[in-house]
Every structure is written in structure tokens, then in C-alpha cells.
C-alpha atoms as a printed R data frame, in Angstrom:
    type eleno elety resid chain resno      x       y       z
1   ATOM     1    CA   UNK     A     1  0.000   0.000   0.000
2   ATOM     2    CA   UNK     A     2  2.560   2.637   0.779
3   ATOM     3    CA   UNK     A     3  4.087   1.880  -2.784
4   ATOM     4    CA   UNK     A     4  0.932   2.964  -4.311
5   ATOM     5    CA   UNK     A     5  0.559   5.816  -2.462
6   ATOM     6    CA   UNK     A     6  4.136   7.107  -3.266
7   ATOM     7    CA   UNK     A     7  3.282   6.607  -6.838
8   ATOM     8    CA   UNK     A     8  0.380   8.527  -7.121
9   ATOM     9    CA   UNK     A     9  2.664  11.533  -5.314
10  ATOM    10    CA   UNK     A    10  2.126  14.282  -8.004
11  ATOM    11    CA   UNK     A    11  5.965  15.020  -9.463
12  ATOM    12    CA   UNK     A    12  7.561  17.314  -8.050
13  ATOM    13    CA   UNK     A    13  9.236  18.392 -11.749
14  ATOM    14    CA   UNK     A    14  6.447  17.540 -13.691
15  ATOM    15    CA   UNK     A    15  4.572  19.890 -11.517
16  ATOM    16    CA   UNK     A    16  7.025  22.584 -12.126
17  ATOM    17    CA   UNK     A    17  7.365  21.984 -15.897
18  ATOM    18    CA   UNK     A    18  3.768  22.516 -16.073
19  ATOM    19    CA   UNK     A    19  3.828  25.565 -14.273
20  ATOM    20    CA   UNK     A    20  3.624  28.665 -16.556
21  ATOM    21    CA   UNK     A    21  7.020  30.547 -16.682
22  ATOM    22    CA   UNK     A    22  7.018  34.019 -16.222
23  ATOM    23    CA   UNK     A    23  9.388  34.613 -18.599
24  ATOM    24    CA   UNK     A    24  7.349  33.235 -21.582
25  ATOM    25    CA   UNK     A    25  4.298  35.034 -20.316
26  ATOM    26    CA   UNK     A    26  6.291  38.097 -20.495
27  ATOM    27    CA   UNK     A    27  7.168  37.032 -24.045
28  ATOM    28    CA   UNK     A    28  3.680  36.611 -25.478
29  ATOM    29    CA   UNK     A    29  1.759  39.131 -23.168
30  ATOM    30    CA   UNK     A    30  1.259  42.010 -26.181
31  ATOM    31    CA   UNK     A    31  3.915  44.821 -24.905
32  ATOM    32    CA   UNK     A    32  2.216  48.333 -26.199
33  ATOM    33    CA   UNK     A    33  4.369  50.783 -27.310
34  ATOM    34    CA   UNK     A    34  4.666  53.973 -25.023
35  ATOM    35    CA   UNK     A    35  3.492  57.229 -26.954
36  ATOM    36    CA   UNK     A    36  7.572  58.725 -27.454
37  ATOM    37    CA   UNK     A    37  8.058  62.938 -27.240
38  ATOM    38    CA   UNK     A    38 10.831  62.627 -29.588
39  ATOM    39    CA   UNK     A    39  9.191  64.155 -32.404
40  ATOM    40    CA   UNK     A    40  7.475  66.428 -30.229
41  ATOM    41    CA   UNK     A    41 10.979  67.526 -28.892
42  ATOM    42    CA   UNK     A    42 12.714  67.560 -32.278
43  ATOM    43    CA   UNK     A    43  9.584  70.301 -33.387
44  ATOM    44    CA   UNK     A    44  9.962  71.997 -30.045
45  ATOM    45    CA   UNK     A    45 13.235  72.654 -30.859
46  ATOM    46    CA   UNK     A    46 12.881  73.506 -34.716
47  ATOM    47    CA   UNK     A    47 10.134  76.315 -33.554
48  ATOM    48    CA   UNK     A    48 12.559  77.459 -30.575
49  ATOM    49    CA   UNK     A    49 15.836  77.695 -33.301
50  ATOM    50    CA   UNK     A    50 13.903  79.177 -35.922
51  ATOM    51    CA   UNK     A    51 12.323  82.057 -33.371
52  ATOM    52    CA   UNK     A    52 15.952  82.811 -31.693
53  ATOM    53    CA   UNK     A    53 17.010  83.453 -35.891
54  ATOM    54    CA   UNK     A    54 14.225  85.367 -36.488
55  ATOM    55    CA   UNK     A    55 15.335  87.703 -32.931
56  ATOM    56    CA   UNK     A    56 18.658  87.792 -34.687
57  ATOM    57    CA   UNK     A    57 17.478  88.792 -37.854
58  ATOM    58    CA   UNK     A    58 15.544  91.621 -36.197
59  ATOM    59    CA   UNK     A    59 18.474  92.329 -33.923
60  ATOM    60    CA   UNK     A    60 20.926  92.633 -37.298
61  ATOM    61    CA   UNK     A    61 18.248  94.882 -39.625
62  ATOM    62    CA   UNK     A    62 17.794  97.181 -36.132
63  ATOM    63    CA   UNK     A    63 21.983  97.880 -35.753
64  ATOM    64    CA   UNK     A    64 21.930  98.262 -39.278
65  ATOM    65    CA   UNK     A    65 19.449 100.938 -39.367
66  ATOM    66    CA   UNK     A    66 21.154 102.584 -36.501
67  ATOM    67    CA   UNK     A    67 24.456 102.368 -38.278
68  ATOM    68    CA   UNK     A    68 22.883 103.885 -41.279
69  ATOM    69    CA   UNK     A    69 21.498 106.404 -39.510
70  ATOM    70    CA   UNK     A    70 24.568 107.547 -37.848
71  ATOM    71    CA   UNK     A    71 26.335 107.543 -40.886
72  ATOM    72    CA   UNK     A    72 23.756 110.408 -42.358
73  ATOM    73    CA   UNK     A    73 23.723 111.911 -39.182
74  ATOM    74    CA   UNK     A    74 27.745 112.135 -39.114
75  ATOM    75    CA   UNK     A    75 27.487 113.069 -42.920
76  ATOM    76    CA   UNK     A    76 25.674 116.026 -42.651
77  ATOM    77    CA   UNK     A    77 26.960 117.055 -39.512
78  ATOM    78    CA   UNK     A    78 30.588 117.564 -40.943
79  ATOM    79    CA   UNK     A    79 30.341 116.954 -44.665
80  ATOM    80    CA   UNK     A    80 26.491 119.027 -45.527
81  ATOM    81    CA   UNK     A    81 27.187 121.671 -42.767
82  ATOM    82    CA   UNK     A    82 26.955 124.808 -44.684
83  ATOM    83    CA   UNK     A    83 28.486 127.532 -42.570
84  ATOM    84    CA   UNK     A    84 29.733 131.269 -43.484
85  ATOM    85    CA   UNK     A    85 33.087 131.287 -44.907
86  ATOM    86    CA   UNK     A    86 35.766 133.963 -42.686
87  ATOM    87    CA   UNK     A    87 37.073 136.963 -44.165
88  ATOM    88    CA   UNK     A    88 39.905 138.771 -42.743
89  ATOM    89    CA   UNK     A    89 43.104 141.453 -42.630
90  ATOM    90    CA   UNK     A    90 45.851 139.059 -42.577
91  ATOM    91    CA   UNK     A    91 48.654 141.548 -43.202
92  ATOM    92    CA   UNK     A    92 49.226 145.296 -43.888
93  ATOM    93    CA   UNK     A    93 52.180 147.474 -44.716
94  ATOM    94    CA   UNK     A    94 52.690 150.865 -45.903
95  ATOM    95    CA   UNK     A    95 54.067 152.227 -49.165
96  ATOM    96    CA   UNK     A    96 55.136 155.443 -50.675
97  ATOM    97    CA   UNK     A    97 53.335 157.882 -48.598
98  ATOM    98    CA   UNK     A    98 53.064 157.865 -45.091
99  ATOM    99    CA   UNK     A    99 52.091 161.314 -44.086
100 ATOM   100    CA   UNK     A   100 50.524 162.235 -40.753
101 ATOM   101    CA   UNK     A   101 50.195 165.620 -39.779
102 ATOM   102    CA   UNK     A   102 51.106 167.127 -36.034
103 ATOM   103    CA   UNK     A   103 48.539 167.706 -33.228
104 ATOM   104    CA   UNK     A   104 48.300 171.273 -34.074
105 ATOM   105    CA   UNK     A   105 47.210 170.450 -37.453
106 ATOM   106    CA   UNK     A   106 46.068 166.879 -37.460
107 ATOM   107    CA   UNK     A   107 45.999 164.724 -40.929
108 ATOM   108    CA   UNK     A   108 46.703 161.938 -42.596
109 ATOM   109    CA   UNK     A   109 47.433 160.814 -45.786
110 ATOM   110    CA   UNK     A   110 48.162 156.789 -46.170
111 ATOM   111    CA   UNK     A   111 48.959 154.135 -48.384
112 ATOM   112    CA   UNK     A   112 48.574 150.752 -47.336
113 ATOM   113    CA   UNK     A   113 49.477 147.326 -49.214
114 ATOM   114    CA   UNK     A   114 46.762 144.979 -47.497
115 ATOM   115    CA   UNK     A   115 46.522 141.246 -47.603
116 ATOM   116    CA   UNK     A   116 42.862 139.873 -47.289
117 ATOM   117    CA   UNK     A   117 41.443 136.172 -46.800
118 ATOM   118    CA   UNK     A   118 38.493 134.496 -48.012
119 ATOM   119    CA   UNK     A   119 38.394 131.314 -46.274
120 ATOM   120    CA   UNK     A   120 35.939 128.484 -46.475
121 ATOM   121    CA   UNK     A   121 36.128 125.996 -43.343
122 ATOM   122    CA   UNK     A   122 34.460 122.825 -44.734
123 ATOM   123    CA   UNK     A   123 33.121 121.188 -47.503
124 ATOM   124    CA   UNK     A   124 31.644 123.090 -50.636
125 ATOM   125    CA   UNK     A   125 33.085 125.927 -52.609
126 ATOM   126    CA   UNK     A   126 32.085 129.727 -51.971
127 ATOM   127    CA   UNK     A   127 31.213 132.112 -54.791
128 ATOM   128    CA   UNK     A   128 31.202 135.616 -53.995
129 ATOM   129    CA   UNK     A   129 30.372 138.845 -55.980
130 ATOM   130    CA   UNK     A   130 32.294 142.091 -56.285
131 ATOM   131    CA   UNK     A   131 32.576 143.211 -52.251
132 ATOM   132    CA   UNK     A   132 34.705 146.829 -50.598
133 ATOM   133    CA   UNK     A   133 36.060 146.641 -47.609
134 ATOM   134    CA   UNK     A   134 35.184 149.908 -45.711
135 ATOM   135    CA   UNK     A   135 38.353 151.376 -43.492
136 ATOM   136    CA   UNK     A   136 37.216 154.209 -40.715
137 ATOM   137    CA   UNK     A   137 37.949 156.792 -38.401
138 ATOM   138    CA   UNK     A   138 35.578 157.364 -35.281
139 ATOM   139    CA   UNK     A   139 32.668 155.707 -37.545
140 ATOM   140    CA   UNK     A   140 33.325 158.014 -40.759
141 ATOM   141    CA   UNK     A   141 35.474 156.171 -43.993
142 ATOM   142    CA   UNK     A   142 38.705 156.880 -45.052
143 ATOM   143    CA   UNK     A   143 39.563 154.404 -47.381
144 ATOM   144    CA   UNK     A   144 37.985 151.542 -49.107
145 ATOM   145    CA   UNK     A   145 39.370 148.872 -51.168
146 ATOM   146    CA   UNK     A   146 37.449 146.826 -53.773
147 ATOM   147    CA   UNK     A   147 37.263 142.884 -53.689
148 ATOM   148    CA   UNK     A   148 36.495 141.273 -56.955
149 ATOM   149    CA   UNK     A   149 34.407 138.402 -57.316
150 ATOM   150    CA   UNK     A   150 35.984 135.078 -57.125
151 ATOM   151    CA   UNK     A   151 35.638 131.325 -55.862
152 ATOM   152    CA   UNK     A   152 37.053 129.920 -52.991
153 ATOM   153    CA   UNK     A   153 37.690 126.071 -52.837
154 ATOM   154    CA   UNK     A   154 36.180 123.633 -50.152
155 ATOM   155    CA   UNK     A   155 38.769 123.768 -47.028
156 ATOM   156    CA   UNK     A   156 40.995 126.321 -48.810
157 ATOM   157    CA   UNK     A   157 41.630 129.961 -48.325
158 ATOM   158    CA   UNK     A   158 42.153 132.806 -50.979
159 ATOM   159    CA   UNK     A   159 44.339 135.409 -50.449
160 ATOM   160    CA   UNK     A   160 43.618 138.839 -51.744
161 ATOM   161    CA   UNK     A   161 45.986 141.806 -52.293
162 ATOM   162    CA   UNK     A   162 44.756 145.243 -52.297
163 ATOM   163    CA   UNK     A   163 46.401 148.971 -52.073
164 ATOM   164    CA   UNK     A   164 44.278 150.946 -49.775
165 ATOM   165    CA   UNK     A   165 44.239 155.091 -49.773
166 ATOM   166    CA   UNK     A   166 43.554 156.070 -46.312
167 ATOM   167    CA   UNK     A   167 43.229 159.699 -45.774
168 ATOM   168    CA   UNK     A   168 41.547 162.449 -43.454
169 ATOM   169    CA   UNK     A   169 40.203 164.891 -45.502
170 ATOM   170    CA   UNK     A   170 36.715 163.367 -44.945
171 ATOM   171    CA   UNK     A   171 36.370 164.061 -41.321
172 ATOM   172    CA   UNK     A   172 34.887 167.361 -39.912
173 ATOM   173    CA   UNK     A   173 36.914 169.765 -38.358
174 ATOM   174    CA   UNK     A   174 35.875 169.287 -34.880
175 ATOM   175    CA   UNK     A   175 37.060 164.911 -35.114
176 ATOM   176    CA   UNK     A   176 40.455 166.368 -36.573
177 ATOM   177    CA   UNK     A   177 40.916 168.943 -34.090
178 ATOM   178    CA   UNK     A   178 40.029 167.089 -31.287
179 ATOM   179    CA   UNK     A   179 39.928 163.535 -31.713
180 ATOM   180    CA   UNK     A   180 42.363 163.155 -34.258
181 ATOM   181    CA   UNK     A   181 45.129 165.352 -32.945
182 ATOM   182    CA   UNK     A   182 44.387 163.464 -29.652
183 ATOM   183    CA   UNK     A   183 45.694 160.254 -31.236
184 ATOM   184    CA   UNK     A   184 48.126 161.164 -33.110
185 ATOM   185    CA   UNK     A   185 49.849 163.121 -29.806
186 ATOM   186    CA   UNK     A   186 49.494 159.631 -28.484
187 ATOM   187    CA   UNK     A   187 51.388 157.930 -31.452
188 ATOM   188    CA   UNK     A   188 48.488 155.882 -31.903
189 ATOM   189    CA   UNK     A   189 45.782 155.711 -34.767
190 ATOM   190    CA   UNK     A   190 42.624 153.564 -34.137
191 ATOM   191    CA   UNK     A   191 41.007 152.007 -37.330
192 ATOM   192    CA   UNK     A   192 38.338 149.966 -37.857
193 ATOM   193    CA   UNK     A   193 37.684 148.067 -40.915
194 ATOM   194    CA   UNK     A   194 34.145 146.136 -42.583
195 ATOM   195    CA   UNK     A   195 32.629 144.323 -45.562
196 ATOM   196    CA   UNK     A   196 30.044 141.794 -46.149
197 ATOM   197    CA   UNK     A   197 30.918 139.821 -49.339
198 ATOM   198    CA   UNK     A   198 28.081 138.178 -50.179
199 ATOM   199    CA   UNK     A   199 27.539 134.950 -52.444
200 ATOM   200    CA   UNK     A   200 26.503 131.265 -52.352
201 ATOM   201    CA   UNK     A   201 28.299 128.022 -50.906
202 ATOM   202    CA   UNK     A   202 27.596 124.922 -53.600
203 ATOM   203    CA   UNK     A   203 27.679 121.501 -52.442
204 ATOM   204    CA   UNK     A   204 28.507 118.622 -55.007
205 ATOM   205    CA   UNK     A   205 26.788 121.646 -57.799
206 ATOM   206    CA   UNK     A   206 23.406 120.593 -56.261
207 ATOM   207    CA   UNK     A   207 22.274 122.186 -53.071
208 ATOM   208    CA   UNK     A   208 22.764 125.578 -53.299
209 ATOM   209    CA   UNK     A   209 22.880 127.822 -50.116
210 ATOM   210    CA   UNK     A   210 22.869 131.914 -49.868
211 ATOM   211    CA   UNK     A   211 25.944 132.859 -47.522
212 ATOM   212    CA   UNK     A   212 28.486 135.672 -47.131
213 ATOM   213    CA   UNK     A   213 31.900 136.092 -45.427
214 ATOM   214    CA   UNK     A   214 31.805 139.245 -42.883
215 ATOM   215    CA   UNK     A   215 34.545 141.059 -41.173
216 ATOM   216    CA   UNK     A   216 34.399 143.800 -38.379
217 ATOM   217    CA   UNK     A   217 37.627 144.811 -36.994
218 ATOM   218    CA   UNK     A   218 40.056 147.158 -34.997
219 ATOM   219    CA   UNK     A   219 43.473 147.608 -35.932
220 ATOM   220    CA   UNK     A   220 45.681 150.558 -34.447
221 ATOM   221    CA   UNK     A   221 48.896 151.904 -36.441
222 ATOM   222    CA   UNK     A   222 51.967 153.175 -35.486
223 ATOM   223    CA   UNK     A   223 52.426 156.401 -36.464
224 ATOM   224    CA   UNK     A   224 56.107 156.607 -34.456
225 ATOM   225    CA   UNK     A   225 57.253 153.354 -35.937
């Protein structure tokens, strides 16, 4: 009897062999795919690269316009500035006659070789018409000297040479008597000298501005020397 009863004892391996294995039920059990964000990701990323070269884009066309503009700005601050061109008594010395009279009978009778200068500053000639340069005494003229018309160059300066007449007899008798004999007791003659010489500055023979070179001065001569 306890034969038969150890024969009918269920197998211990047979049991186990029948037993389903994990493993294979892993294997056939249907496995469904996870959803993947790597296409997501990949268009994430085209959108993010294409906005960041879109910023730079914007950021390139906005210096560039800022460059440009400082360019124009720097352009016609120095280049398209149209200013009056200078005119002034660069020299003067006297020639032949050089007669002053005393302080008891004040006069004076002058010749004077005079260097002018037209001179233009920046960029654009100067045309000017036919100017005269008014010398005085106290206010009242005593000379003039005539400026013909002429052309000065962009950043250049034209020098003029003129003989001016200076003389007293234009004066009333009171200025010579009293003024006049005044200064020349002192050794000392006060002159003043003026002209507007008016014309028009050309830039690049298109823009076309009205201008004029002006000069108001003080010069004092030497009589002793």
C-alpha cells in the first residue's frame, strides 16, 4: 500500500514543468508601445531655433538701421554743414606815402598794401560777388578797397591783395581837431575796418545755399614806428 501511495505523489518536476514561466508570459503578453516625445521635442526645438534666428534677424536689420542712420547723421553734420566762410586782414604794410600831420594840425594821408582772406572751413566751394572793404575813423570812412568776385575752394583759403588810400580829408573839423590830434599826440591811430561779401556756398553743384563772409575789426597803427 505505501508503494501505491508514493506513486500517485504528483511530481515534483512535472509539476514545475507545467507551471507557466514568467518569462514566456512576459514574451507573449502584447507589450504596447509607449506614446515617445521625440518628435514632439525635435519640433519643439525647430520652432525654438527658428524664433531665436528670427530675434537675430531683427536684432541685425535694427543695428543696421542705426548704423545707417549715424552715418547720415555724421554726414551732414561735418560733410552738408553749410556755414559762413571767414574773411579777414591778414597783413598790412605801408608804401610810398606815409604822411601824418602834427597835433596842431592833425591829418593823414596813407597808403597801405593789405593782404585779405576768403576762407571756407568745410566742404563746398564759396562764390562771392564784387565786395569793398570799408576802413574808418571814429565811424566816418577813409579808405575803401574793392574785392572782386571770385571762388574759394572747399577747405581752402584765398588770399587777396589790395592797395588801400587812407586819408583824413573826410572828417569834420571838430574829429580832426580834437579827436584826431588826440591820437596822433598819443602815437596811436585807431582804425576799424568792414565788408560783407556776399555769395553762395555749392555743395557737389546741387544744393545751393545763400551765404556771405563778414569782417568787423580794430586795428591801431603806429604812427612813431
Amino acid at each position: 500500500m505505501a508503494e501505491k501511495i508514493s506513486d500517485e505523489t504528483p511530481n515534483a518536476e512535472k509539476i514545475n514543468d507545467e507551471s507557466p514561466n514568467p518569462e514566456k508570459i512576459n514574451d507573449e503578453s502584447p507589450n504596447p508601445l509607449a506614446p515617445s516625445n521625440d518628435e514632439e521635442s525635435i519640433t519643439a526645438y525647430s520652432k525654438d531655433q527658428n524664433r531665436k534666428k528670427q530675434m537675430m534677424c531683427l536684432l541685425y536689420i535694427i543695428l543696421f538701421a542705426v548704423f545707417q542712420t549715424g552715418i547720415i547723421l555724421l554726414f551732414v553734420l561735418i560733410f552738408m554743414r553749410i556755414t559762413n566762410p571767414k574773411f579777414r586782414v591778414r597783413s598790412g604794410s605801408f608804401i610810398d606815402a606815409f604822411n601824418v600831420g602834427t597835433e596842431a594840425s592833425p591829418s593823414f594821408d596813407l597808403r597801405m598794401n593789405t593782404q585779405f582772406m576768403v576762407k571756407k572751413t568745410n566742404f563746398g566751394h564759396f562764390k562771392y560777388k564784387d565786395g569793398t572793404v570799408t576802413f574808418a575813423y571814429k565811424g566816418i570812412p577813409v579808405g575803401n578797397a574793392m574785392i572782386e568776385k571770385g571762388r574759394v575752394g572747399a577747405r581752402s583759403t584765398k588770399k587777396v591783395d589790395v592797395v588801400v588810400k587812407l586819408r583824413s580829408n573826410g572828417l569834420s573839423l571838430n574829429i580832426r581837431d580834437n579827436e584826431l590830434g588826440s591820437d596822433i599826440s598819443s602815437g596811436v591811430l585807431p582804425l576799424t575796418s568792414s565788408v560783407k561779401l556776399k555769395g553762395k556756398i555749392y555743395m557737389m553743384e546741387v544744393i545751393k545755399k545763400k551765404k556771405y563772409a563778414q569782417m568787423n575789426c580794430s586795428m591801431e597803427i603806429d604812427i612813431n614806428s
